[in-house]
Amino acid sequence: MAFNFGGASSSASAFGGFGSTTSAGGTSFSFSTPSNTGASLFGNTQSKGFGFSSGLGSSGGLGGAGLGFGGFGGIQPAQNQLGGLFNQQVSQSNQLFNTASALSAPSVLNDERDSILARWNQLQAFWGVGKGYYSSSTPPVEFSQENPFCRFKAVGYSCVPDVKDEDGLVALALNKKEADVRSQQQQLVETMHKVLGGNPTLSVNVEGVRALPDDQTEMIIYLVERSPNGTSKRVPASTLYSYMEQLNVKSALQQLGVIMAVSRTALTPAQLKQLLQNPPAGVDPIIWEQAKVDNPDPEKLIPVPMVGFKELLRRLKIQDQMTKQHQTRVDIISNDISELQRNQATTAAKITQYKRKLMDLSHRVLQVLIKQEVQRKSGYAIQLDEEHLRVQLETIQSELNAPTQFKGRLNELMSQIRMQNHFGAVRSEERYRVDADLLREIKQHLKHQQQGLCHLISVIKDDLDDIKTIEDGLHDSVHGRSSKLS
């Protein structure tokens, strides 16, 4: 599943030659260097620090598998930045100290009931909901799922986008169904063009539309500016996203059903290093380091935290959605393969038919060549090569006519072919007809059978005569012996 990083660019860097400057009477869409912070399109940019942004609905990046990441904001002055970091560290230290006091040694009632309150605070901290009272004079600690003691946390992995800022892709999450977005795509594009200033040199293009869980839809757009000389280029994603984050433009997009916009840009190596070195809020550094070690593909995947059951449910819905899309694509590929197999079978049959036709045409051409060669060679004596060819043909003919070679098989095949050719005609005429050649072959076969039977009968007669002679001889010898004895 895709992991999307959304960030607002803090710089209002100009693009020389992009569009025209803003006139005093209207709000045209311009990429030129702003003369003031209020008139130019991309003059008002917001500086956003690095952190976890809110996702679709409750949490998570636009269409991503894990939490989305906010953009890297502009660099503040050194003094303000150091002061802000110091105050933030002091606040985090106080918060951690108060949380530890609520979990280990609360002093609200100053008796044995404080131990029960400590266990109750531990249970709330583990669950990530509730308030932890630790002193009667100070307000309680608010337990959220981001606290370090919450047990319902895990770390997953999401794909790192490889889209460049120059590609200008910005993903919009619309609170509409995919079918409605596709049917109203042209109207949405025209309305967005008006919201973005309506400059005729700019055009809004749709890169793709796909469904998201909870009847939401992701539409990826990019902006193309055409110059008077005919060339065109895409507006950078950070510039377009910064303009969409302005209050008036953001409210206009919300009226179109846009609930969130995310810049589809890849992280720089420095940003990626900073992200991996700093564990997210509420995630144990040891778990974060182990997640980086267990990363199956550090080049393409990045660890993302999953905090709470809502985030787990959101990830599960996105996985189901991606599974359905993959299954749909597999079904399309399966249908294409079936169609290709049918086309292959049809093509194979046509190839076989064309081979037979080619053989018939080759025989016809050979017959024509034979007749032409006979006419051309008429009146000439037989040449040496023709004599060699005649010898070879006679040898082949003798082999074919040999009784033990192919003559008998050819005769049998010819008999079957003739019978098959006349089988339909015999049945249609309701009478039996036999071909003359076949009848001749049958007579010859019956004649051979008759001769064989006659020869067998003569042999049997000769054997019977011999047996009778033997019997007569034996009978005479017996009478002669009896007469002598008498």
Short mmCIF file of C-alpha atoms in Angstrom, two decimals:
data_model
loop_
_atom_site.label_atom_id
_atom_site.label_comp_id
_atom_site.label_asym_id
_atom_site.label_seq_id
_atom_site.Cartn_x
_atom_site.Cartn_y
_atom_site.Cartn_z
CA MET A 1 0.00 0.00 0.00
CA ALA A 2 1.14 3.45 -0.81
CA PHE A 3 2.47 5.69 1.91
CA ASN A 4 1.83 9.32 1.21
CA PHE A 5 3.73 12.24 2.63
CA GLY A 6 1.91 15.53 2.68
CA GLY A 7 3.76 18.68 3.44
CA ALA A 8 3.31 22.38 2.97
CA SER A 9 6.15 24.29 1.45
CA SER A 10 7.25 27.22 3.51
CA SER A 11 8.89 29.15 0.70
CA ALA A 12 7.05 31.32 -1.75
CA SER A 13 9.72 31.03 -4.38
CA ALA A 14 8.70 32.46 -7.72
CA PHE A 15 8.72 30.81 -11.07
CA GLY A 16 9.82 33.35 -13.65
CA GLY A 17 7.48 33.59 -16.60
CA PHE A 18 4.69 31.53 -15.00
CA GLY A 19 1.40 33.25 -15.73
CA SER A 20 0.86 36.92 -15.16
CA THR A 21 0.84 39.14 -12.11
CA THR A 22 -2.31 39.66 -10.14
CA SER A 23 -4.41 42.57 -11.19
CA ALA A 24 -5.98 44.91 -8.75
CA GLY A 25 -9.50 43.90 -9.50
CA GLY A 26 -9.39 40.09 -9.56
CA THR A 27 -7.71 36.98 -8.12
CA SER A 28 -5.90 35.50 -11.10
CA PHE A 29 -3.73 32.41 -10.73
CA SER A 30 -0.11 33.52 -10.98
CA PHE A 31 3.28 31.94 -10.28
CA SER A 32 5.29 35.16 -10.51
CA THR A 33 7.23 36.60 -7.62
CA PRO A 34 4.71 38.23 -5.26
CA SER A 35 5.13 41.89 -4.60
CA ASN A 36 3.21 41.57 -1.38
CA THR A 37 1.95 38.76 0.78
CA GLY A 38 -1.71 39.25 0.04
CA ALA A 39 -2.13 39.63 -3.72
CA SER A 40 -0.09 36.79 -5.17
CA LEU A 41 -1.44 33.28 -5.46
CA PHE A 42 1.40 31.49 -3.71
CA GLY A 43 2.49 34.37 -1.56
CA ASN A 44 0.75 33.19 1.58
CA THR A 45 2.42 29.96 2.56
CA GLN A 46 2.21 28.31 5.90
CA SER A 47 5.15 26.99 7.83
CA LYS A 48 4.42 23.56 9.19
CA GLY A 49 6.70 21.56 11.39
CA PHE A 50 7.44 17.93 10.94
CA GLY A 51 4.98 15.62 12.64
CA PHE A 52 2.06 13.26 12.12
CA SER A 53 -0.77 14.81 10.23
CA SER A 54 -4.41 13.89 10.51
CA GLY A 55 -5.46 11.32 7.95
CA LEU A 56 -8.69 10.34 6.26
CA GLY A 57 -11.36 10.89 8.84
CA SER A 58 -9.48 10.36 12.06
CA SER A 59 -5.85 9.51 11.38
CA GLY A 60 -3.49 8.40 8.66
CA GLY A 61 -2.17 9.68 5.37
CA LEU A 62 -4.19 10.00 2.21
CA GLY A 63 -4.63 6.51 0.94
CA GLY A 64 -1.62 5.31 2.84
CA ALA A 65 -1.19 2.26 4.98
CA GLY A 66 0.08 4.08 8.02
CA LEU A 67 0.00 7.55 9.49
CA GLY A 68 0.62 10.37 7.10
CA PHE A 69 3.51 12.71 7.64
CA GLY A 70 3.25 16.47 7.62
CA GLY A 71 5.56 18.50 5.50
CA PHE A 72 8.86 20.00 6.48
CA GLY A 73 8.25 23.66 7.24
CA GLY A 74 10.52 26.59 6.61
CA ILE A 75 13.52 27.28 8.77
CA GLN A 76 12.70 29.80 11.48
CA PRO A 77 15.18 32.37 12.80
CA ALA A 78 17.77 30.82 15.06
CA GLN A 79 16.75 32.68 18.18
CA ASN A 80 13.04 31.89 17.91
CA GLN A 81 13.77 28.32 16.95
CA LEU A 82 16.03 27.73 19.93
CA GLY A 83 13.52 29.35 22.24
CA GLY A 84 10.69 27.28 20.89
CA LEU A 85 12.66 24.06 21.21
CA PHE A 86 13.66 24.92 24.78
CA ASN A 87 10.09 25.69 25.80
CA GLN A 88 8.89 22.51 24.11
CA GLN A 89 11.49 20.40 25.91
CA VAL A 90 10.57 21.97 29.26
CA SER A 91 6.89 21.32 28.62
CA GLN A 92 7.55 17.70 27.64
CA SER A 93 9.73 17.22 30.72
CA ASN A 94 7.00 18.59 33.01
CA GLN A 95 4.37 16.45 31.30
CA LEU A 96 6.47 13.32 31.68
CA PHE A 97 7.16 14.12 35.35
CA ASN A 98 3.45 14.66 36.08
CA THR A 99 2.57 11.40 34.28
CA ALA A 100 5.16 9.49 36.28
CA SER A 101 3.81 11.00 39.50
CA ALA A 102 0.26 9.98 38.62
CA LEU A 103 1.35 6.43 37.88
CA SER A 104 3.75 5.84 40.76
CA ALA A 105 3.13 8.14 43.72
CA PRO A 106 -0.05 10.22 43.63
CA SER A 107 -0.68 12.35 46.74
CA VAL A 108 -4.35 13.21 46.55
CA LEU A 109 -5.75 11.60 49.71
CA ASN A 110 -2.47 10.95 51.52
CA ASP A 111 -3.48 7.48 52.69
CA GLU A 112 -3.62 3.92 51.43
CA ARG A 113 -6.20 4.92 48.84
CA ASP A 114 -3.49 6.66 46.85
CA SER A 115 -2.06 3.25 45.92
CA ILE A 116 -5.43 2.23 44.50
CA LEU A 117 -5.56 5.54 42.61
CA ALA A 118 -2.08 4.85 41.23
CA ARG A 119 -3.21 1.48 39.87
CA TRP A 120 -6.28 3.12 38.37
CA ASN A 121 -4.07 5.72 36.71
CA GLN A 122 -1.83 2.96 35.36
CA LEU A 123 -4.84 1.21 33.88
CA GLN A 124 -5.98 4.43 32.21
CA ALA A 125 -2.49 5.12 30.92
CA PHE A 126 -2.24 1.60 29.48
CA TRP A 127 -5.62 2.04 27.80
CA GLY A 128 -4.84 5.56 26.62
CA VAL A 129 -8.06 7.20 27.87
CA GLY A 130 -8.96 9.18 30.96
CA LYS A 131 -7.46 11.56 33.49
CA GLY A 132 -4.75 10.84 36.01
CA TYR A 133 -5.03 12.66 39.36
CA TYR A 134 -1.76 12.94 41.23
CA SER A 135 -2.19 16.06 43.41
CA SER A 136 -5.09 17.88 44.98
CA SER A 137 -3.70 21.30 44.05
CA THR A 138 -2.83 20.73 40.38
CA PRO A 139 -5.01 19.68 37.43
CA PRO A 140 -4.93 16.02 36.39
CA VAL A 141 -2.93 14.57 33.54
CA GLU A 142 -4.79 13.83 30.33
CA PHE A 143 -4.07 10.27 29.15
CA SER A 144 -4.15 9.85 25.38
CA GLN A 145 -3.05 7.07 23.12
CA GLU A 146 0.13 9.02 22.38
CA ASN A 147 1.38 8.73 25.95
CA PRO A 148 4.49 6.54 26.35
CA PHE A 149 2.69 4.01 28.58
CA CYS A 150 -0.16 3.19 26.19
CA ARG A 151 -0.03 -0.49 25.29
CA PHE A 152 -2.16 -0.38 22.13
CA LYS A 153 0.64 0.56 19.76
CA ALA A 154 2.44 -1.16 16.96
CA VAL A 155 4.77 -0.31 14.11
CA GLY A 156 4.00 -1.21 10.52
CA TYR A 157 5.61 -0.46 7.18
CA SER A 158 4.47 1.59 4.22
CA CYS A 159 5.89 2.34 0.81
CA VAL A 160 7.95 5.48 0.38
CA PRO A 161 6.69 7.54 -2.58
CA ASP A 162 9.12 8.03 -5.42
CA VAL A 163 7.29 10.90 -7.12
CA LYS A 164 9.31 14.05 -7.65
CA ASP A 165 8.16 17.52 -6.77
CA GLU A 166 8.46 18.49 -10.43
CA ASP A 167 5.75 15.96 -11.32
CA GLY A 168 3.26 18.21 -9.54
CA LEU A 169 1.00 15.46 -8.19
CA VAL A 170 -1.40 16.43 -5.41
CA ALA A 171 -3.83 13.86 -3.98
CA LEU A 172 -7.29 15.03 -2.95
CA ALA A 173 -9.52 12.99 -0.64
CA LEU A 174 -13.17 13.54 -1.55
CA ASN A 175 -16.09 12.57 0.62
CA LYS A 176 -17.83 10.97 -2.35
CA LYS A 177 -18.11 7.55 -3.87
CA GLU A 178 -15.86 6.56 -6.75
CA ALA A 179 -18.77 6.20 -9.18
CA ASP A 180 -20.01 9.71 -8.37
CA VAL A 181 -16.53 11.18 -8.77
CA ARG A 182 -16.02 9.51 -12.15
CA SER A 183 -19.42 10.63 -13.40
CA GLN A 184 -18.77 14.22 -12.23
CA GLN A 185 -15.06 14.30 -13.08
CA GLN A 186 -15.34 16.91 -15.83
CA GLN A 187 -17.45 19.20 -13.66
CA LEU A 188 -15.01 18.85 -10.77
CA VAL A 189 -12.08 19.71 -13.02
CA GLU A 190 -13.82 22.80 -14.37
CA THR A 191 -14.79 23.94 -10.88
CA MET A 192 -11.26 23.41 -9.56
CA HIS A 193 -9.94 25.42 -12.46
CA LYS A 194 -12.19 28.29 -11.42
CA VAL A 195 -11.15 27.94 -7.78
CA LEU A 196 -7.48 28.07 -8.81
CA GLY A 197 -8.00 31.43 -10.56
CA GLY A 198 -9.45 30.47 -13.94
CA ASN A 199 -6.28 31.45 -15.80
CA PRO A 200 -6.62 30.27 -19.45
CA THR A 201 -2.92 29.35 -19.55
CA LEU A 202 -3.45 26.81 -16.77
CA SER A 203 -5.24 23.48 -17.05
CA VAL A 204 -6.19 20.97 -14.37
CA ASN A 205 -5.50 17.34 -15.28
CA VAL A 206 -6.49 14.14 -13.48
CA GLU A 207 -3.76 11.54 -13.01
CA GLY A 208 -5.99 8.85 -11.50
CA VAL A 209 -9.05 8.09 -9.42
CA ARG A 210 -9.41 5.22 -6.97
CA ALA A 211 -11.76 4.24 -4.19
CA LEU A 212 -10.95 4.57 -0.50
CA PRO A 213 -12.65 3.02 2.53
CA ASP A 214 -15.77 4.59 4.05
CA ASP A 215 -17.17 5.64 0.63
CA GLN A 216 -14.35 8.08 0.00
CA THR A 217 -12.35 8.61 -3.17
CA GLU A 218 -8.81 9.70 -3.92
CA MET A 219 -8.28 11.85 -7.01
CA ILE A 220 -4.74 12.75 -8.03
CA ILE A 221 -4.42 15.97 -10.03
CA TYR A 222 -1.65 18.09 -11.51
CA LEU A 223 -1.55 21.54 -13.01
CA VAL A 224 -0.02 22.37 -16.41
CA GLU A 225 0.92 25.89 -17.46
CA ARG A 226 1.26 26.66 -21.15
CA SER A 227 3.48 29.51 -22.24
CA PRO A 228 2.79 31.74 -25.28
CA ASN A 229 5.60 30.09 -27.27
CA GLY A 230 3.80 26.71 -27.12
CA THR A 231 5.83 25.00 -24.42
CA SER A 232 4.25 23.67 -21.23
CA LYS A 233 5.41 22.46 -17.84
CA ARG A 234 3.86 21.17 -14.68
CA VAL A 235 3.47 23.30 -11.61
CA PRO A 236 5.51 21.81 -8.71
CA ALA A 237 3.49 19.86 -6.19
CA SER A 238 4.73 21.91 -3.24
CA THR A 239 3.66 25.17 -4.90
CA LEU A 240 0.21 23.86 -5.78
CA TYR A 241 -0.27 22.36 -2.32
CA SER A 242 0.75 25.61 -0.62
CA TYR A 243 -1.86 27.49 -2.60
CA MET A 244 -4.55 24.94 -1.78
CA GLU A 245 -3.78 25.36 1.93
CA GLN A 246 -4.84 28.99 1.88
CA LEU A 247 -8.07 29.58 3.80
CA ASN A 248 -10.20 30.90 0.93
CA VAL A 249 -9.06 28.18 -1.48
CA LYS A 250 -9.36 25.48 1.17
CA SER A 251 -12.94 26.50 2.01
CA ALA A 252 -13.83 26.52 -1.70
CA LEU A 253 -12.39 23.03 -2.11
CA GLN A 254 -14.31 21.82 0.95
CA GLN A 255 -17.53 22.88 -0.74
CA LEU A 256 -16.58 20.50 -3.56
CA GLY A 257 -16.24 17.63 -1.07
CA VAL A 258 -12.46 17.78 -0.61
CA ILE A 259 -11.67 16.80 2.98
CA MET A 260 -7.90 16.76 2.67
CA ALA A 261 -5.10 17.49 0.20
CA VAL A 262 -1.70 15.82 0.27
CA SER A 263 1.34 16.64 -1.81
CA ARG A 264 2.71 13.54 -3.51
CA THR A 265 6.41 14.21 -3.18
CA ALA A 266 9.27 12.00 -2.15
CA LEU A 267 11.39 12.77 0.89
CA THR A 268 14.91 13.97 0.49
CA PRO A 269 17.67 11.88 2.11
CA ALA A 270 18.03 14.51 4.84
CA GLN A 271 14.31 14.48 5.60
CA LEU A 272 14.22 10.70 5.60
CA LYS A 273 17.20 10.57 7.96
CA GLN A 274 15.53 13.03 10.31
CA LEU A 275 12.32 11.02 10.25
CA LEU A 276 14.07 7.76 11.11
CA GLN A 277 16.26 9.25 13.83
CA ASN A 278 13.37 10.86 15.76
CA PRO A 279 10.80 8.36 17.11
CA PRO A 280 7.17 9.50 16.79
CA ALA A 281 5.35 10.83 19.83
CA GLY A 282 4.44 8.09 22.28
CA VAL A 283 6.58 5.39 20.61
CA ASP A 284 9.37 3.85 22.64
CA PRO A 285 12.78 4.54 21.07
CA ILE A 286 13.78 0.91 21.54
CA ILE A 287 10.71 -0.27 19.62
CA TRP A 288 11.41 2.29 16.92
CA GLU A 289 15.01 1.14 16.55
CA GLN A 290 13.89 -2.49 16.41
CA ALA A 291 11.36 -1.59 13.72
CA LYS A 292 14.12 -0.02 11.64
CA VAL A 293 16.25 -3.15 12.04
CA ASP A 294 13.33 -5.43 11.06
CA ASN A 295 12.49 -3.40 7.95
CA PRO A 296 12.30 -5.98 5.12
CA ASP A 297 13.17 -3.43 2.42
CA PRO A 298 14.72 -0.21 3.75
CA GLU A 299 15.00 1.22 0.23
CA LYS A 300 11.24 1.09 -0.43
CA LEU A 301 9.57 0.77 2.99
CA ILE A 302 9.52 3.03 6.00
CA PRO A 303 8.25 2.24 9.52
CA VAL A 304 5.05 4.00 10.56
CA PRO A 305 3.35 3.86 13.97
CA MET A 306 -0.13 2.41 14.49
CA VAL A 307 -1.70 3.87 17.63
CA GLY A 308 -5.07 2.64 18.82
CA PHE A 309 -7.72 0.40 17.37
CA LYS A 310 -9.02 3.09 15.02
CA GLU A 311 -5.71 3.23 13.23
CA LEU A 312 -5.56 -0.56 13.06
CA LEU A 313 -9.11 -0.65 11.65
CA ARG A 314 -8.24 2.02 9.11
CA ARG A 315 -5.18 0.07 7.98
CA LEU A 316 -7.26 -3.10 7.73
CA LYS A 317 -9.86 -1.31 5.58
CA ILE A 318 -7.18 0.03 3.29
CA GLN A 319 -5.67 -3.44 2.97
CA ASP A 320 -9.08 -4.88 2.10
CA GLN A 321 -9.56 -2.13 -0.45
CA MET A 322 -6.18 -2.81 -2.05
CA THR A 323 -6.89 -6.55 -2.02
CA LYS A 324 -10.12 -5.95 -3.92
CA GLN A 325 -8.33 -3.79 -6.44
CA HIS A 326 -5.62 -6.41 -6.90
CA GLN A 327 -8.26 -9.13 -7.30
CA THR A 328 -10.07 -7.03 -9.89
CA ARG A 329 -6.82 -6.58 -11.77
CA VAL A 330 -6.09 -10.32 -11.55
CA ASP A 331 -9.57 -11.06 -12.96
CA ILE A 332 -8.95 -8.68 -15.85
CA ILE A 333 -5.60 -10.33 -16.55
CA SER A 334 -7.22 -13.78 -16.35
CA ASN A 335 -9.88 -12.74 -18.89
CA ASP A 336 -7.18 -11.35 -21.17
CA ILE A 337 -5.24 -14.61 -20.92
CA SER A 338 -8.38 -16.62 -21.77
CA GLU A 339 -9.03 -14.41 -24.76
CA LEU A 340 -5.43 -14.79 -25.90
CA GLN A 341 -5.68 -18.56 -25.58
CA ARG A 342 -8.82 -18.58 -27.74
CA ASN A 343 -7.10 -16.38 -30.29
CA GLN A 344 -4.08 -18.68 -30.21
CA ALA A 345 -6.25 -21.74 -30.91
CA THR A 346 -7.99 -19.92 -33.77
CA THR A 347 -4.66 -18.80 -35.18
CA ALA A 348 -3.23 -22.32 -34.94
CA ALA A 349 -6.21 -23.70 -36.87
CA LYS A 350 -5.81 -21.02 -39.53
CA ILE A 351 -2.10 -21.79 -39.82
CA THR A 352 -2.86 -25.48 -40.36
CA GLN A 353 -5.44 -24.58 -42.99
CA TYR A 354 -3.02 -22.27 -44.75
CA LYS A 355 -0.34 -25.00 -44.69
CA ARG A 356 -2.69 -27.40 -46.48
CA LYS A 357 -3.62 -24.71 -48.96
CA LEU A 358 0.07 -23.95 -49.52
CA MET A 359 0.76 -27.63 -50.18
CA ASP A 360 -2.08 -27.82 -52.71
CA LEU A 361 -0.88 -24.69 -54.45
CA SER A 362 2.68 -26.04 -54.46
CA HIS A 363 1.48 -29.23 -56.18
CA ARG A 364 -0.43 -27.21 -58.73
CA VAL A 365 2.58 -25.02 -59.42
CA LEU A 366 4.73 -28.13 -59.73
CA GLN A 367 2.35 -29.61 -62.29
CA VAL A 368 2.44 -26.39 -64.30
CA LEU A 369 6.22 -26.36 -64.15
CA ILE A 370 6.34 -29.98 -65.28
CA LYS A 371 4.17 -29.28 -68.31
CA GLN A 372 6.15 -26.18 -69.16
CA GLU A 373 9.43 -28.05 -68.81
CA VAL A 374 8.13 -30.88 -70.99
CA GLN A 375 7.18 -28.45 -73.72
CA ARG A 376 10.47 -26.63 -73.42
CA LYS A 377 12.55 -29.82 -73.61
CA SER A 378 10.57 -31.42 -76.42
CA GLY A 379 12.87 -32.37 -79.31
CA TYR A 380 16.06 -32.33 -77.22
CA ALA A 381 18.09 -35.35 -76.20
CA ILE A 382 18.18 -36.49 -72.57
CA GLN A 383 20.90 -34.69 -70.67
CA LEU A 384 23.20 -36.13 -68.01
CA ASP A 385 21.48 -34.54 -65.03
CA GLU A 386 18.11 -35.67 -66.38
CA GLU A 387 19.43 -39.19 -66.64
CA HIS A 388 20.56 -39.11 -63.00
CA LEU A 389 17.16 -37.79 -62.01
CA ARG A 390 15.44 -40.58 -63.98
CA VAL A 391 17.54 -43.19 -62.17
CA GLN A 392 16.64 -41.71 -58.81
CA LEU A 393 12.94 -41.64 -59.67
CA GLU A 394 13.02 -45.25 -60.85
CA THR A 395 14.70 -46.23 -57.57
CA ILE A 396 12.02 -44.47 -55.58
CA GLN A 397 9.31 -46.03 -57.72
CA SER A 398 10.73 -49.51 -57.18
CA GLU A 399 10.83 -48.93 -53.42
CA LEU A 400 7.22 -47.78 -53.44
CA ASN A 401 6.08 -50.75 -55.51
CA ALA A 402 7.87 -53.29 -53.31
CA PRO A 403 5.26 -55.58 -51.66
CA THR A 404 6.88 -55.36 -48.25
CA GLN A 405 7.36 -51.58 -48.26
CA PHE A 406 4.68 -49.02 -48.99
CA LYS A 407 2.59 -50.56 -51.77
CA GLY A 408 0.42 -52.61 -49.45
CA ARG A 409 -0.13 -49.69 -47.08
CA LEU A 410 -0.97 -47.37 -49.93
CA ASN A 411 -3.46 -49.88 -51.33
CA GLU A 412 -5.09 -50.24 -47.92
CA LEU A 413 -5.35 -46.47 -47.48
CA MET A 414 -6.73 -46.03 -50.97
CA SER A 415 -9.36 -48.69 -50.27
CA GLN A 416 -10.45 -46.94 -47.08
CA ILE A 417 -10.57 -43.55 -48.83
CA ARG A 418 -12.71 -44.95 -51.64
CA MET A 419 -15.08 -46.57 -49.20
CA GLN A 420 -15.40 -43.33 -47.25
CA ASN A 421 -16.03 -41.35 -50.42
CA HIS A 422 -18.80 -43.72 -51.56
CA PHE A 423 -20.28 -44.35 -48.11
CA GLY A 424 -22.54 -41.30 -48.14
CA ALA A 425 -23.65 -41.85 -51.72
CA VAL A 426 -24.52 -45.50 -51.03
CA ARG A 427 -26.63 -44.57 -48.01
CA SER A 428 -28.42 -41.78 -49.85
CA GLU A 429 -29.28 -44.01 -52.83
CA GLU A 430 -30.28 -46.89 -50.51
CA ARG A 431 -28.39 -49.39 -52.62
CA TYR A 432 -24.89 -50.79 -52.63
CA ARG A 433 -22.30 -49.90 -55.20
CA VAL A 434 -18.70 -51.02 -55.35
CA ASP A 435 -15.99 -49.35 -57.29
CA ALA A 436 -14.55 -51.36 -60.17
CA ASP A 437 -11.01 -51.25 -58.87
CA LEU A 438 -12.19 -52.18 -55.40
CA LEU A 439 -14.31 -54.98 -56.82
CA ARG A 440 -11.31 -56.26 -58.75
CA GLU A 441 -9.22 -56.23 -55.59
CA ILE A 442 -11.96 -58.07 -53.69
CA LYS A 443 -12.22 -60.72 -56.41
CA GLN A 444 -8.49 -61.19 -56.42
CA HIS A 445 -8.48 -61.52 -52.65
CA LEU A 446 -11.34 -64.03 -52.71
CA LYS A 447 -9.59 -65.94 -55.46
CA HIS A 448 -6.47 -66.20 -53.32
CA GLN A 449 -8.58 -67.35 -50.42
CA GLN A 450 -10.27 -69.94 -52.64
CA GLN A 451 -6.93 -71.24 -53.89
CA GLY A 452 -5.70 -71.47 -50.34
CA LEU A 453 -8.77 -73.44 -49.31
CA CYS A 454 -8.39 -75.82 -52.29
CA HIS A 455 -4.77 -76.45 -51.44
CA LEU A 456 -5.72 -77.09 -47.83
CA ILE A 457 -8.44 -79.52 -48.89
CA SER A 458 -6.03 -81.45 -51.15
CA VAL A 459 -3.54 -81.70 -48.29
CA ILE A 460 -6.23 -82.99 -45.96
CA LYS A 461 -7.32 -85.59 -48.58
CA ASP A 462 -3.77 -86.80 -49.04
CA ASP A 463 -3.39 -87.12 -45.28
CA LEU A 464 -6.65 -89.11 -45.06
CA ASP A 465 -5.47 -91.48 -47.81
CA ASP A 466 -2.21 -92.01 -45.98
CA ILE A 467 -4.05 -92.74 -42.74
CA LYS A 468 -6.32 -95.23 -44.50
CA THR A 469 -3.32 -97.01 -46.03
CA ILE A 470 -1.72 -97.21 -42.59
CA GLU A 471 -4.92 -98.65 -41.10
CA ASP A 472 -5.20 -101.26 -43.87
CA GLY A 473 -1.59 -102.31 -43.34
CA LEU A 474 -2.13 -102.67 -39.60
CA HIS A 475 -5.29 -104.74 -40.15
CA ASP A 476 -3.52 -107.14 -42.59
CA SER A 477 -0.65 -107.71 -40.18
CA VAL A 478 -3.05 -108.60 -37.37
CA HIS A 479 -4.90 -111.24 -39.45
CA GLY A 480 -1.66 -112.81 -40.61
CA ARG A 481 -0.46 -113.31 -37.04
CA SER A 482 -3.77 -114.84 -35.94
CA SER A 483 -3.70 -117.37 -38.77
CA LYS A 484 -0.22 -118.49 -37.87
CA LEU A 485 -1.16 -119.01 -34.26
CA SER A 486 -4.14 -121.15 -35.26
#
